CSV table of C-alpha atoms in Angstrom, one decimal:
chain,number,residue,atom,x,y,z
Z,1,MET,CA,109.6,112.3,123.6
Z,2,LYS,CA,112.1,112.9,126.3
Z,3,LYS,CA,115.8,113.2,125.3
Z,4,HIS,CA,116.9,109.9,126.9
Z,5,TYR,CA,114.4,108.0,124.8
Z,6,ARG,CA,115.9,109.3,121.6
Z,7,LEU,CA,118.5,107.5,119.5
Z,8,GLY,CA,121.0,110.2,118.7
Z,9,SER,CA,124.6,109.4,118.0
Z,10,SER,CA,125.8,108.2,114.6
Z,11,GLN,CA,127.7,105.3,116.3
Z,12,ASP,CA,124.4,104.0,117.8
Z,13,PHE,CA,122.8,104.3,114.4
Z,14,ASN,CA,125.6,102.4,112.7
Z,15,VAL,CA,125.4,99.5,115.2
Z,16,LEU,CA,121.6,99.4,114.9
Z,17,PHE,CA,121.6,99.3,111.1
Z,18,ARG,CA,124.5,96.7,111.0
Z,19,LYS,CA,123.2,94.3,113.6
Z,20,GLY,CA,119.5,95.0,114.0
Z,21,LYS,CA,116.5,93.0,112.8
Z,22,ARG,CA,114.7,94.6,109.8
Z,23,ILE,CA,110.9,94.5,109.5
Z,24,GLU,CA,109.3,95.8,106.3
Z,25,THR,CA,105.6,96.6,106.1
Z,26,PRO,CA,103.5,98.7,103.7
Z,27,LEU,CA,103.7,101.7,106.1
Z,28,PHE,CA,107.1,101.4,107.8
Z,29,ARG,CA,110.6,100.1,107.6
Z,30,ILE,CA,111.7,99.3,111.1
Z,31,THR,CA,115.0,98.2,112.5
Z,32,ILE,CA,115.1,96.8,116.1
Z,33,LEU,CA,118.1,95.8,118.3
Z,34,SER,CA,118.2,95.1,122.0
Z,35,ASN,CA,120.3,97.4,124.1
Z,36,ARG,CA,121.8,97.2,127.6
Z,37,LEU,CA,119.7,100.1,129.0
Z,38,SER,CA,116.6,99.9,131.1
Z,39,HIS,CA,114.5,101.7,128.4
Z,40,ALA,CA,114.1,102.0,124.7
Z,41,ARG,CA,115.8,104.5,122.4
Z,42,ILE,CA,113.7,105.6,119.4
Z,43,ALA,CA,114.4,107.3,116.1
Z,44,LEU,CA,111.4,108.4,114.1
Z,45,ILE,CA,112.4,109.2,110.5
Z,46,ALA,CA,110.0,110.9,108.2
Z,47,PRO,CA,111.9,112.2,105.2
Z,48,ARG,CA,110.6,115.0,103.0
Z,49,ALA,CA,110.2,112.6,100.1
Z,50,ILE,CA,107.1,111.0,101.8
Z,51,GLU,CA,105.4,114.4,102.3
Z,52,LYS,CA,106.4,117.9,101.5
Z,53,ARG,CA,104.4,119.5,104.3
Z,54,ALA,CA,106.2,119.4,107.7
Z,55,VAL,CA,102.9,119.6,109.5
Z,56,LEU,CA,101.9,116.2,108.3
Z,57,ARG,CA,105.4,114.6,108.9
Z,58,ASN,CA,105.4,116.0,112.4
Z,59,ARG,CA,101.9,114.7,113.1
Z,60,LEU,CA,103.0,111.3,112.0
Z,61,ARG,CA,105.9,111.4,114.4
Z,62,ARG,CA,103.8,112.6,117.2
Z,63,ARG,CA,101.1,109.9,116.7
Z,64,THR,CA,103.8,107.2,116.6
Z,65,SER,CA,105.7,108.4,119.7
Z,66,GLU,CA,102.4,108.7,121.6
Z,67,TRP,CA,101.5,105.1,120.6
Z,68,LEU,CA,104.9,103.8,121.7
Z,69,ARG,CA,104.5,105.6,125.0
Z,70,ARG,CA,101.0,104.4,125.7
Z,71,ASN,CA,101.8,100.8,124.9
Z,72,ALA,CA,104.9,100.6,127.2
Z,73,ILE,CA,107.3,100.1,124.3
Z,74,LEU,CA,109.5,102.8,125.8
Z,75,GLY,CA,110.1,100.5,128.9
Z,76,LEU,CA,111.6,97.7,126.8
Z,77,PRO,CA,115.4,97.6,126.4
Z,78,LEU,CA,115.4,98.2,122.6
Z,79,ASP,CA,116.9,100.5,120.0
Z,80,ILE,CA,114.3,101.2,117.4
Z,81,ALA,CA,114.5,103.1,114.1
Z,82,ILE,CA,111.2,103.7,112.3
Z,83,PHE,CA,111.3,105.0,108.7
Z,84,PHE,CA,107.9,106.1,107.5
Z,85,LYS,CA,106.8,105.3,104.0
Z,86,ARG,CA,104.6,107.4,101.8
Z,87,ASP,CA,101.4,105.5,102.6
Z,88,ALA,CA,101.8,106.2,106.3
Z,89,VAL,CA,100.9,109.8,105.7
Z,90,ILE,CA,97.5,109.1,104.2
Z,91,VAL,CA,96.2,106.2,106.3
Z,92,PRO,CA,93.8,106.9,109.1
Z,93,ARG,CA,95.2,106.9,112.7
Z,94,LYS,CA,93.5,103.6,113.5
Z,95,LYS,CA,95.2,101.8,110.7
Z,96,LEU,CA,98.6,103.3,111.7
Z,97,TYR,CA,98.1,102.0,115.3
Z,98,GLU,CA,96.9,98.6,114.1
Z,99,GLU,CA,100.1,98.2,112.0
Z,100,LEU,CA,102.3,99.2,114.9
Z,101,ARG,CA,100.5,96.8,117.2
Z,102,LYS,CA,101.0,94.0,114.8
Z,103,ILE,CA,104.7,94.7,114.3
Z,104,PHE,CA,105.6,94.9,118.0
Z,105,TRP,CA,103.3,92.0,119.0
Z,106,GLU,CA,105.2,89.8,116.6
Z,107,TYR,CA,108.6,91.0,117.7
Z,108,ILE,CA,108.0,90.8,121.4
Z,109,ASN,CA,106.3,87.4,121.3
């Protein structure tokens, strides 16, 4: 994911977590807040507690960022933080994408 699509500063995180809408699912904990930019800023958080192997955590982040890119979520003016839960590591890719589609479809509409 390109740098301008990343949510990076601690001030941005503080605002997002204080004012953002929280969505809880079996695979994710997502916080969303609209921003004043022309594009989304994303934070994908996969802590070591969900999976010890970095290869699997990185795969989870790559799959999610690719789904966000392909489904034009990056073009929306949103700040998004996605915390992965332990079950997100073991589900098949199709189930992961299905869950993401359901979450963002409900939020956008």
